Amino acid sequence: QTMYDYTCMGIFECHKLLFSLQMTTMILDGDGQLNVREFDFYQKGNPSLDKLKDPCPYPWISETGWKDLQLLKTMDDKLKGICEDIKSQGDAWRAWYDSDEPESTDMPQNYTKNIDIFKQVLLIRCLRPDRMITATKNVIIAMLGDYYVQPPSLVYDKIFEKSNERMPIVFILSPGADPQSDVAKLGETLGFTGTKFKFVSLGQ
């Protein structure tokens, strides 16, 4: 947790979930629990350039998603029938596909119970890739806890403790962000008032 908090101080907000995922996979790999082939699929999908022999059965499934399913079904015995199951139970899978939060909705034909959470994410990757961020958060929560999907807020006195006269604090700001008042409050707390604390505008 200390490493997570410290690293989150120095990376952009959009990278914090990626860092949490990296922590999760490194821990799983260290414990011998990471399926490298599945993780490779998570990142790349099906990279094959071969034309599909089995045409996509429904217009609501993308060609890319159906192509990914052809590879996914070869990764585990519990998934080997996924393509035929989707064909035979199209209405049930369409209802799941149309749900607002498919990552929190039970998959048809007991797939939610029969496969682990990471394989569920791989299925979501094939059919509802727009929900991958939330699905990835669910994996991190299951493995490490919800603390690691809620980046800690900045605590300015802790940031100050990490700095020294040779290591300044640099804020890289997004539009609308202004830490000036928080820095001023920290200055008052530490006794940097009056001539000891100055703002210098660098212009537009």
mmCIF file with all atom_site columns, C-alpha atoms in Angstrom:
data_model
loop_
_atom_site.group_PDB
_atom_site.id
_atom_site.type_symbol
_atom_site.label_atom_id
_atom_site.label_alt_id
_atom_site.label_comp_id
_atom_site.label_asym_id
_atom_site.label_entity_id
_atom_site.label_seq_id
_atom_site.pdbx_PDB_ins_code
_atom_site.Cartn_x
_atom_site.Cartn_y
_atom_site.Cartn_z
_atom_site.occupancy
_atom_site.B_iso_or_equiv
_atom_site.pdbx_formal_charge
_atom_site.auth_seq_id
_atom_site.auth_comp_id
_atom_site.auth_asym_id
_atom_site.auth_atom_id
_atom_site.pdbx_PDB_model_num
ATOM 1   C CA . GLN A 1 1   ? 0.000   0.000   0.000   1.00 0.00 ? 1   GLN A CA 1
ATOM 2   C CA . THR A 1 2   ? 2.864   2.397   0.786   1.00 0.00 ? 2   THR A CA 1
ATOM 3   C CA . MET A 1 3   ? 4.375   1.828   -2.657  1.00 0.00 ? 3   MET A CA 1
ATOM 4   C CA . TYR A 1 4   ? 0.978   2.409   -4.285  1.00 0.00 ? 4   TYR A CA 1
ATOM 5   C CA . ASP A 1 5   ? 0.407   5.655   -2.392  1.00 0.00 ? 5   ASP A CA 1
ATOM 6   C CA . TYR A 1 6   ? 3.911   6.916   -3.144  1.00 0.00 ? 6   TYR A CA 1
ATOM 7   C CA . THR A 1 7   ? 3.758   6.058   -6.857  1.00 0.00 ? 7   THR A CA 1
ATOM 8   C CA . CYS A 1 8   ? 0.338   7.680   -7.257  1.00 0.00 ? 8   CYS A CA 1
ATOM 9   C CA . MET A 1 9   ? 1.883   10.971  -6.185  1.00 0.00 ? 9   MET A CA 1
ATOM 10  C CA . GLY A 1 10  ? 3.996   11.082  -9.326  1.00 0.00 ? 10  GLY A CA 1
ATOM 11  C CA . ILE A 1 11  ? 1.839   9.701   -12.148 1.00 0.00 ? 11  ILE A CA 1
ATOM 12  C CA . PHE A 1 12  ? -1.063  11.110  -14.115 1.00 0.00 ? 12  PHE A CA 1
ATOM 13  C CA . GLU A 1 13  ? -4.590  10.246  -13.037 1.00 0.00 ? 13  GLU A CA 1
ATOM 14  C CA . CYS A 1 14  ? -5.218  8.301   -16.244 1.00 0.00 ? 14  CYS A CA 1
ATOM 15  C CA . HIS A 1 15  ? -2.243  6.034   -15.487 1.00 0.00 ? 15  HIS A CA 1
ATOM 16  C CA . LYS A 1 16  ? -3.199  5.072   -11.932 1.00 0.00 ? 16  LYS A CA 1
ATOM 17  C CA . LEU A 1 17  ? -5.550  2.240   -12.907 1.00 0.00 ? 17  LEU A CA 1
ATOM 18  C CA . LEU A 1 18  ? -2.889  0.898   -15.263 1.00 0.00 ? 18  LEU A CA 1
ATOM 19  C CA . PHE A 1 19  ? -0.398  0.913   -12.392 1.00 0.00 ? 19  PHE A CA 1
ATOM 20  C CA . SER A 1 20  ? -2.883  -0.966  -10.188 1.00 0.00 ? 20  SER A CA 1
ATOM 21  C CA . LEU A 1 21  ? -3.314  -3.575  -12.909 1.00 0.00 ? 21  LEU A CA 1
ATOM 22  C CA . GLN A 1 22  ? 0.457   -3.875  -13.242 1.00 0.00 ? 22  GLN A CA 1
ATOM 23  C CA . MET A 1 23  ? 0.756   -4.435  -9.490  1.00 0.00 ? 23  MET A CA 1
ATOM 24  C CA . THR A 1 24  ? -1.988  -7.075  -9.634  1.00 0.00 ? 24  THR A CA 1
ATOM 25  C CA . THR A 1 25  ? -0.414  -9.020  -12.489 1.00 0.00 ? 25  THR A CA 1
ATOM 26  C CA . MET A 1 26  ? 3.069   -8.846  -10.973 1.00 0.00 ? 26  MET A CA 1
ATOM 27  C CA . ILE A 1 27  ? 1.764   -10.230 -7.674  1.00 0.00 ? 27  ILE A CA 1
ATOM 28  C CA . LEU A 1 28  ? -0.122  -13.005 -9.471  1.00 0.00 ? 28  LEU A CA 1
ATOM 29  C CA . ASP A 1 29  ? 2.958   -13.793 -11.545 1.00 0.00 ? 29  ASP A CA 1
ATOM 30  C CA . GLY A 1 30  ? 5.116   -13.925 -8.424  1.00 0.00 ? 30  GLY A CA 1
ATOM 31  C CA . ASP A 1 31  ? 2.654   -16.347 -6.843  1.00 0.00 ? 31  ASP A CA 1
ATOM 32  C CA . GLY A 1 32  ? 2.584   -18.492 -9.980  1.00 0.00 ? 32  GLY A CA 1
ATOM 33  C CA . GLN A 1 33  ? -1.086  -17.711 -10.589 1.00 0.00 ? 33  GLN A CA 1
ATOM 34  C CA . LEU A 1 34  ? -0.847  -15.581 -13.742 1.00 0.00 ? 34  LEU A CA 1
ATOM 35  C CA . ASN A 1 35  ? -1.926  -17.312 -16.934 1.00 0.00 ? 35  ASN A CA 1
ATOM 36  C CA . VAL A 1 36  ? 0.425   -15.633 -19.412 1.00 0.00 ? 36  VAL A CA 1
ATOM 37  C CA . ARG A 1 37  ? -1.577  -16.708 -22.450 1.00 0.00 ? 37  ARG A CA 1
ATOM 38  C CA . GLU A 1 38  ? -4.785  -15.235 -21.027 1.00 0.00 ? 38  GLU A CA 1
ATOM 39  C CA . PHE A 1 39  ? -3.044  -12.007 -20.090 1.00 0.00 ? 39  PHE A CA 1
ATOM 40  C CA . ASP A 1 40  ? -1.613  -11.766 -23.598 1.00 0.00 ? 40  ASP A CA 1
ATOM 41  C CA . PHE A 1 41  ? -5.163  -12.142 -24.953 1.00 0.00 ? 41  PHE A CA 1
ATOM 42  C CA . TYR A 1 42  ? -6.341  -9.441  -22.553 1.00 0.00 ? 42  TYR A CA 1
ATOM 43  C CA . GLN A 1 43  ? -3.833  -7.050  -24.109 1.00 0.00 ? 43  GLN A CA 1
ATOM 44  C CA . LYS A 1 44  ? -3.950  -8.036  -27.792 1.00 0.00 ? 44  LYS A CA 1
ATOM 45  C CA . GLY A 1 45  ? -7.045  -10.104 -28.518 1.00 0.00 ? 45  GLY A CA 1
ATOM 46  C CA . ASN A 1 46  ? -6.715  -12.340 -31.551 1.00 0.00 ? 46  ASN A CA 1
ATOM 47  C CA . PRO A 1 47  ? -3.852  -10.993 -33.708 1.00 0.00 ? 47  PRO A CA 1
ATOM 48  C CA . SER A 1 48  ? -4.334  -13.576 -36.476 1.00 0.00 ? 48  SER A CA 1
ATOM 49  C CA . LEU A 1 49  ? -4.763  -12.223 -40.007 1.00 0.00 ? 49  LEU A CA 1
ATOM 50  C CA . ASP A 1 50  ? -6.467  -15.401 -41.238 1.00 0.00 ? 50  ASP A CA 1
ATOM 51  C CA . LYS A 1 51  ? -9.994  -15.077 -42.540 1.00 0.00 ? 51  LYS A CA 1
ATOM 52  C CA . LEU A 1 52  ? -12.634 -16.597 -40.266 1.00 0.00 ? 52  LEU A CA 1
ATOM 53  C CA . LYS A 1 53  ? -14.088 -19.907 -41.387 1.00 0.00 ? 53  LYS A CA 1
ATOM 54  C CA . ASP A 1 54  ? -17.019 -19.581 -38.973 1.00 0.00 ? 54  ASP A CA 1
ATOM 55  C CA . PRO A 1 55  ? -19.034 -16.443 -39.885 1.00 0.00 ? 55  PRO A CA 1
ATOM 56  C CA . CYS A 1 56  ? -20.344 -14.137 -37.184 1.00 0.00 ? 56  CYS A CA 1
ATOM 57  C CA . PRO A 1 57  ? -23.917 -15.298 -36.397 1.00 0.00 ? 57  PRO A CA 1
ATOM 58  C CA . TYR A 1 58  ? -25.408 -12.005 -35.178 1.00 0.00 ? 58  TYR A CA 1
ATOM 59  C CA . PRO A 1 59  ? -25.110 -8.375  -36.263 1.00 0.00 ? 59  PRO A CA 1
ATOM 60  C CA . TRP A 1 60  ? -24.758 -7.173  -32.658 1.00 0.00 ? 60  TRP A CA 1
ATOM 61  C CA . ILE A 1 61  ? -21.431 -9.017  -32.317 1.00 0.00 ? 61  ILE A CA 1
ATOM 62  C CA . SER A 1 62  ? -18.578 -7.187  -34.010 1.00 0.00 ? 62  SER A CA 1
ATOM 63  C CA . GLU A 1 63  ? -16.391 -9.054  -36.490 1.00 0.00 ? 63  GLU A CA 1
ATOM 64  C CA . THR A 1 64  ? -13.397 -8.353  -34.261 1.00 0.00 ? 64  THR A CA 1
ATOM 65  C CA . GLY A 1 65  ? -15.230 -9.672  -31.213 1.00 0.00 ? 65  GLY A CA 1
ATOM 66  C CA . TRP A 1 66  ? -16.250 -12.887 -32.999 1.00 0.00 ? 66  TRP A CA 1
ATOM 67  C CA . LYS A 1 67  ? -12.695 -13.343 -34.220 1.00 0.00 ? 67  LYS A CA 1
ATOM 68  C CA . ASP A 1 68  ? -11.436 -12.930 -30.642 1.00 0.00 ? 68  ASP A CA 1
ATOM 69  C CA . LEU A 1 69  ? -13.921 -15.565 -29.466 1.00 0.00 ? 69  LEU A CA 1
ATOM 70  C CA . GLN A 1 70  ? -12.432 -18.066 -31.894 1.00 0.00 ? 70  GLN A CA 1
ATOM 71  C CA . LEU A 1 71  ? -9.119  -17.800 -30.065 1.00 0.00 ? 71  LEU A CA 1
ATOM 72  C CA . LEU A 1 72  ? -10.611 -17.513 -26.582 1.00 0.00 ? 72  LEU A CA 1
ATOM 73  C CA . LYS A 1 73  ? -12.446 -20.823 -26.913 1.00 0.00 ? 73  LYS A CA 1
ATOM 74  C CA . THR A 1 74  ? -9.100  -22.618 -27.330 1.00 0.00 ? 74  THR A CA 1
ATOM 75  C CA . MET A 1 75  ? -7.717  -21.362 -24.023 1.00 0.00 ? 75  MET A CA 1
ATOM 76  C CA . ASP A 1 76  ? -9.726  -23.412 -21.550 1.00 0.00 ? 76  ASP A CA 1
ATOM 77  C CA . ASP A 1 77  ? -12.038 -26.414 -21.608 1.00 0.00 ? 77  ASP A CA 1
ATOM 78  C CA . LYS A 1 78  ? -14.726 -24.357 -19.885 1.00 0.00 ? 78  LYS A CA 1
ATOM 79  C CA . LEU A 1 79  ? -14.707 -21.938 -22.813 1.00 0.00 ? 79  LEU A CA 1
ATOM 80  C CA . LYS A 1 80  ? -14.416 -24.390 -25.690 1.00 0.00 ? 80  LYS A CA 1
ATOM 81  C CA . GLY A 1 81  ? -18.179 -24.309 -26.300 1.00 0.00 ? 81  GLY A CA 1
ATOM 82  C CA . ILE A 1 82  ? -18.659 -20.555 -25.981 1.00 0.00 ? 82  ILE A CA 1
ATOM 83  C CA . CYS A 1 83  ? -19.225 -19.898 -29.696 1.00 0.00 ? 83  CYS A CA 1
ATOM 84  C CA . GLU A 1 84  ? -21.805 -22.679 -30.039 1.00 0.00 ? 84  GLU A CA 1
ATOM 85  C CA . ASP A 1 85  ? -23.475 -21.592 -26.806 1.00 0.00 ? 85  ASP A CA 1
ATOM 86  C CA . ILE A 1 86  ? -23.839 -18.033 -28.099 1.00 0.00 ? 86  ILE A CA 1
ATOM 87  C CA . LYS A 1 87  ? -25.303 -19.374 -31.341 1.00 0.00 ? 87  LYS A CA 1
ATOM 88  C CA . SER A 1 88  ? -27.817 -21.618 -29.556 1.00 0.00 ? 88  SER A CA 1
ATOM 89  C CA . GLN A 1 89  ? -28.803 -19.071 -26.882 1.00 0.00 ? 89  GLN A CA 1
ATOM 90  C CA . GLY A 1 90  ? -28.594 -15.877 -28.896 1.00 0.00 ? 90  GLY A CA 1
ATOM 91  C CA . ASP A 1 91  ? -31.538 -14.170 -27.176 1.00 0.00 ? 91  ASP A CA 1
ATOM 92  C CA . ALA A 1 92  ? -30.104 -14.738 -23.705 1.00 0.00 ? 92  ALA A CA 1
ATOM 93  C CA . TRP A 1 93  ? -26.679 -13.486 -24.712 1.00 0.00 ? 93  TRP A CA 1
ATOM 94  C CA . ARG A 1 94  ? -28.216 -10.489 -26.481 1.00 0.00 ? 94  ARG A CA 1
ATOM 95  C CA . ALA A 1 95  ? -30.084 -9.582  -23.285 1.00 0.00 ? 95  ALA A CA 1
ATOM 96  C CA . TRP A 1 96  ? -26.818 -9.758  -21.353 1.00 0.00 ? 96  TRP A CA 1
ATOM 97  C CA . TYR A 1 97  ? -25.056 -7.769  -24.091 1.00 0.00 ? 97  TYR A CA 1
ATOM 98  C CA . ASP A 1 98  ? -27.731 -5.044  -23.913 1.00 0.00 ? 98  ASP A CA 1
ATOM 99  C CA . SER A 1 99  ? -27.497 -4.654  -20.122 1.00 0.00 ? 99  SER A CA 1
ATOM 100 C CA . ASP A 1 100 ? -26.098 -1.387  -18.796 1.00 0.00 ? 100 ASP A CA 1
ATOM 101 C CA . GLU A 1 101 ? -23.481 -3.128  -16.652 1.00 0.00 ? 101 GLU A CA 1
ATOM 102 C CA . PRO A 1 102 ? -22.721 -6.548  -18.169 1.00 0.00 ? 102 PRO A CA 1
ATOM 103 C CA . GLU A 1 103 ? -19.655 -6.880  -15.930 1.00 0.00 ? 103 GLU A CA 1
ATOM 104 C CA . SER A 1 104 ? -22.024 -6.946  -12.919 1.00 0.00 ? 104 SER A CA 1
ATOM 105 C CA . THR A 1 105 ? -24.748 -9.032  -14.586 1.00 0.00 ? 105 THR A CA 1
ATOM 106 C CA . ASP A 1 106 ? -24.762 -12.839 -14.533 1.00 0.00 ? 106 ASP A CA 1
ATOM 107 C CA . MET A 1 107 ? -23.733 -14.311 -17.875 1.00 0.00 ? 107 MET A CA 1
ATOM 108 C CA . PRO A 1 108 ? -26.100 -16.801 -19.518 1.00 0.00 ? 108 PRO A CA 1
ATOM 109 C CA . GLN A 1 109 ? -25.671 -20.561 -19.169 1.00 0.00 ? 109 GLN A CA 1
ATOM 110 C CA . ASN A 1 110 ? -23.896 -20.286 -15.789 1.00 0.00 ? 110 ASN A CA 1
ATOM 111 C CA . TYR A 1 111 ? -20.699 -18.863 -17.254 1.00 0.00 ? 111 TYR A CA 1
ATOM 112 C CA . THR A 1 112 ? -20.380 -16.491 -14.310 1.00 0.00 ? 112 THR A CA 1
ATOM 113 C CA . LYS A 1 113 ? -20.225 -19.459 -11.935 1.00 0.00 ? 113 LYS A CA 1
ATOM 114 C CA . ASN A 1 114 ? -18.180 -21.740 -14.156 1.00 0.00 ? 114 ASN A CA 1
ATOM 115 C CA . ILE A 1 115 ? -15.265 -19.489 -15.090 1.00 0.00 ? 115 ILE A CA 1
ATOM 116 C CA . ASP A 1 116 ? -13.033 -17.294 -12.950 1.00 0.00 ? 116 ASP A CA 1
ATOM 117 C CA . ILE A 1 117 ? -13.269 -13.510 -12.910 1.00 0.00 ? 117 ILE A CA 1
ATOM 118 C CA . PHE A 1 118 ? -10.382 -12.941 -15.309 1.00 0.00 ? 118 PHE A CA 1
ATOM 119 C CA . LYS A 1 119 ? -11.922 -15.218 -17.954 1.00 0.00 ? 119 LYS A CA 1
ATOM 120 C CA . GLN A 1 120 ? -15.160 -13.281 -17.505 1.00 0.00 ? 120 GLN A CA 1
ATOM 121 C CA . VAL A 1 121 ? -13.225 -10.121 -18.338 1.00 0.00 ? 121 VAL A CA 1
ATOM 122 C CA . LEU A 1 122 ? -11.890 -11.792 -21.486 1.00 0.00 ? 122 LEU A CA 1
ATOM 123 C CA . LEU A 1 123 ? -15.458 -12.549 -22.552 1.00 0.00 ? 123 LEU A CA 1
ATOM 124 C CA . ILE A 1 124 ? -16.398 -8.942  -21.905 1.00 0.00 ? 124 ILE A CA 1
ATOM 125 C CA . ARG A 1 125 ? -13.419 -7.915  -24.017 1.00 0.00 ? 125 ARG A CA 1
ATOM 126 C CA . CYS A 1 126 ? -14.878 -9.876  -26.924 1.00 0.00 ? 126 CYS A CA 1
ATOM 127 C CA . LEU A 1 127 ? -18.494 -8.772  -26.635 1.00 0.00 ? 127 LEU A CA 1
ATOM 128 C CA . ARG A 1 128 ? -18.556 -5.465  -24.725 1.00 0.00 ? 128 ARG A CA 1
ATOM 129 C CA . PRO A 1 129 ? -15.089 -3.882  -24.937 1.00 0.00 ? 129 PRO A CA 1
ATOM 130 C CA . ASP A 1 130 ? -16.579 -0.533  -23.884 1.00 0.00 ? 130 ASP A CA 1
ATOM 131 C CA . ARG A 1 131 ? -16.928 -1.978  -20.344 1.00 0.00 ? 131 ARG A CA 1
ATOM 132 C CA . MET A 1 132 ? -13.306 -3.080  -20.004 1.00 0.00 ? 132 MET A CA 1
ATOM 133 C CA . ILE A 1 133 ? -12.256 -0.322  -17.599 1.00 0.00 ? 133 ILE A CA 1
ATOM 134 C CA . THR A 1 134 ? -14.951 -1.226  -15.073 1.00 0.00 ? 134 THR A CA 1
ATOM 135 C CA . ALA A 1 135 ? -14.382 -4.948  -15.613 1.00 0.00 ? 135 ALA A CA 1
ATOM 136 C CA . THR A 1 136 ? -10.653 -4.473  -15.004 1.00 0.00 ? 136 THR A CA 1
ATOM 137 C CA . LYS A 1 137 ? -11.439 -2.641  -11.775 1.00 0.00 ? 137 LYS A CA 1
ATOM 138 C CA . ASN A 1 138 ? -13.470 -5.662  -10.676 1.00 0.00 ? 138 ASN A CA 1
ATOM 139 C CA . VAL A 1 139 ? -10.423 -7.898  -11.176 1.00 0.00 ? 139 VAL A CA 1
ATOM 140 C CA . ILE A 1 140 ? -8.211  -5.574  -9.133  1.00 0.00 ? 140 ILE A CA 1
ATOM 141 C CA . ILE A 1 141 ? -10.813 -5.383  -6.353  1.00 0.00 ? 141 ILE A CA 1
ATOM 142 C CA . ALA A 1 142 ? -11.117 -9.180  -6.275  1.00 0.00 ? 142 ALA A CA 1
ATOM 143 C CA . MET A 1 143 ? -7.337  -9.640  -6.057  1.00 0.00 ? 143 MET A CA 1
ATOM 144 C CA . LEU A 1 144 ? -6.136  -6.658  -4.000  1.00 0.00 ? 144 LEU A CA 1
ATOM 145 C CA . GLY A 1 145 ? -9.181  -4.834  -2.636  1.00 0.00 ? 145 GLY A CA 1
ATOM 146 C CA . ASP A 1 146 ? -11.107 -1.697  -3.581  1.00 0.00 ? 146 ASP A CA 1
ATOM 147 C CA . TYR A 1 147 ? -8.412  0.597   -2.118  1.00 0.00 ? 147 TYR A CA 1
ATOM 148 C CA . TYR A 1 148 ? -6.388  0.072   -5.281  1.00 0.00 ? 148 TYR A CA 1
ATOM 149 C CA . VAL A 1 149 ? -9.055  1.401   -7.656  1.00 0.00 ? 149 VAL A CA 1
ATOM 150 C CA . GLN A 1 150 ? -9.595  4.586   -5.635  1.00 0.00 ? 150 GLN A CA 1
ATOM 151 C CA . PRO A 1 151 ? -6.407  6.629   -6.048  1.00 0.00 ? 151 PRO A CA 1
ATOM 152 C CA . PRO A 1 152 ? -5.466  8.457   -2.833  1.00 0.00 ? 152 PRO A CA 1
ATOM 153 C CA . SER A 1 153 ? -6.010  12.187  -2.765  1.00 0.00 ? 153 SER A CA 1
ATOM 154 C CA . LEU A 1 154 ? -2.974  14.428  -2.551  1.00 0.00 ? 154 LEU A CA 1
ATOM 155 C CA . VAL A 1 155 ? -1.784  15.144  0.977   1.00 0.00 ? 155 VAL A CA 1
ATOM 156 C CA . TYR A 1 156 ? 0.445   18.181  0.619   1.00 0.00 ? 156 TYR A CA 1
ATOM 157 C CA . ASP A 1 157 ? 2.363   17.817  3.873   1.00 0.00 ? 157 ASP A CA 1
ATOM 158 C CA . LYS A 1 158 ? 3.408   14.280  2.860   1.00 0.00 ? 158 LYS A CA 1
ATOM 159 C CA . ILE A 1 159 ? 4.563   15.584  -0.508  1.00 0.00 ? 159 ILE A CA 1
ATOM 160 C CA . PHE A 1 160 ? 6.581   18.265  1.260   1.00 0.00 ? 160 PHE A CA 1
ATOM 161 C CA . GLU A 1 161 ? 8.248   15.634  3.459   1.00 0.00 ? 161 GLU A CA 1
ATOM 162 C CA . LYS A 1 162 ? 9.576   13.908  0.312   1.00 0.00 ? 162 LYS A CA 1
ATOM 163 C CA . SER A 1 163 ? 11.182  17.105  -1.001  1.00 0.00 ? 163 SER A CA 1
ATOM 164 C CA . ASN A 1 164 ? 14.380  18.919  -0.077  1.00 0.00 ? 164 ASN A CA 1
ATOM 165 C CA . GLU A 1 165 ? 16.473  21.845  -1.323  1.00 0.00 ? 165 GLU A CA 1
ATOM 166 C CA . ARG A 1 166 ? 17.691  19.721  -4.236  1.00 0.00 ? 166 ARG A CA 1
ATOM 167 C CA . MET A 1 167 ? 14.372  18.016  -4.975  1.00 0.00 ? 167 MET A CA 1
ATOM 168 C CA . PRO A 1 168 ? 11.644  20.591  -5.703  1.00 0.00 ? 168 PRO A CA 1
ATOM 169 C CA . ILE A 1 169 ? 7.942   19.852  -5.990  1.00 0.00 ? 169 ILE A CA 1
ATOM 170 C CA . VAL A 1 170 ? 6.581   20.233  -9.525  1.00 0.00 ? 170 VAL A CA 1
ATOM 171 C CA . PHE A 1 171 ? 2.842   20.285  -10.233 1.00 0.00 ? 171 PHE A CA 1
ATOM 172 C CA . ILE A 1 172 ? 1.773   19.328  -13.758 1.00 0.00 ? 172 ILE A CA 1
ATOM 173 C CA . LEU A 1 173 ? -1.718  20.779  -13.960 1.00 0.00 ? 173 LEU A CA 1
ATOM 174 C CA . SER A 1 174 ? -4.738  20.005  -16.071 1.00 0.00 ? 174 SER A CA 1
ATOM 175 C CA . PRO A 1 175 ? -7.068  22.861  -17.094 1.00 0.00 ? 175 PRO A CA 1
ATOM 176 C CA . GLY A 1 176 ? -8.961  24.216  -14.102 1.00 0.00 ? 176 GLY A CA 1
ATOM 177 C CA . ALA A 1 177 ? -6.631  22.741  -11.469 1.00 0.00 ? 177 ALA A CA 1
ATOM 178 C CA . ASP A 1 178 ? -5.064  25.242  -9.083  1.00 0.00 ? 178 ASP A CA 1
ATOM 179 C CA . PRO A 1 179 ? -3.105  24.058  -6.040  1.00 0.00 ? 179 PRO A CA 1
ATOM 180 C CA . GLN A 1 180 ? -2.195  27.619  -4.998  1.00 0.00 ? 180 GLN A CA 1
ATOM 181 C CA . SER A 1 181 ? -4.557  27.810  -2.029  1.00 0.00 ? 181 SER A CA 1
ATOM 182 C CA . ASP A 1 182 ? -3.481  24.380  -0.741  1.00 0.00 ? 182 ASP A CA 1
ATOM 183 C CA . VAL A 1 183 ? 0.193   25.286  -1.064  1.00 0.00 ? 183 VAL A CA 1
ATOM 184 C CA . ALA A 1 184 ? -0.455  28.584  0.754   1.00 0.00 ? 184 ALA A CA 1
ATOM 185 C CA . LYS A 1 185 ? -2.198  26.738  3.600   1.00 0.00 ? 185 LYS A CA 1
ATOM 186 C CA . LEU A 1 186 ? 0.722   24.342  3.858   1.00 0.00 ? 186 LEU A CA 1
ATOM 187 C CA . GLY A 1 187 ? 3.088   27.332  3.968   1.00 0.00 ? 187 GLY A CA 1
ATOM 188 C CA . GLU A 1 188 ? 1.132   28.848  6.849   1.00 0.00 ? 188 GLU A CA 1
ATOM 189 C CA . THR A 1 189 ? 1.198   25.532  8.727   1.00 0.00 ? 189 THR A CA 1
ATOM 190 C CA . LEU A 1 190 ? 4.975   25.263  8.308   1.00 0.00 ? 190 LEU A CA 1
ATOM 191 C CA . GLY A 1 191 ? 5.630   28.880  9.206   1.00 0.00 ? 191 GLY A CA 1
ATOM 192 C CA . PHE A 1 192 ? 6.379   30.119  5.694   1.00 0.00 ? 192 PHE A CA 1
ATOM 193 C CA . THR A 1 193 ? 4.496   33.397  5.843   1.00 0.00 ? 193 THR A CA 1
ATOM 194 C CA . GLY A 1 194 ? 5.184   36.967  4.940   1.00 0.00 ? 194 GLY A CA 1
ATOM 195 C CA . THR A 1 195 ? 8.393   37.370  2.941   1.00 0.00 ? 195 THR A CA 1
ATOM 196 C CA . LYS A 1 196 ? 9.193   33.674  3.268   1.00 0.00 ? 196 LYS A CA 1
ATOM 197 C CA . PHE A 1 197 ? 6.419   32.694  0.863   1.00 0.00 ? 197 PHE A CA 1
ATOM 198 C CA . LYS A 1 198 ? 6.070   34.209  -2.612  1.00 0.00 ? 198 LYS A CA 1
ATOM 199 C CA . PHE A 1 199 ? 4.217   33.469  -5.819  1.00 0.00 ? 199 PHE A CA 1
ATOM 200 C CA . VAL A 1 200 ? 5.944   34.239  -9.082  1.00 0.00 ? 200 VAL A CA 1
ATOM 201 C CA . SER A 1 201 ? 3.812   34.256  -12.229 1.00 0.00 ? 201 SER A CA 1
ATOM 202 C CA . LEU A 1 202 ? 5.503   32.771  -15.287 1.00 0.00 ? 202 LEU A CA 1
ATOM 203 C CA . GLY A 1 203 ? 2.886   34.252  -17.609 1.00 0.00 ? 203 GLY A CA 1
ATOM 204 C CA . GLN A 1 204 ? 0.576   32.580  -20.066 1.00 0.00 ? 204 GLN A CA 1
#
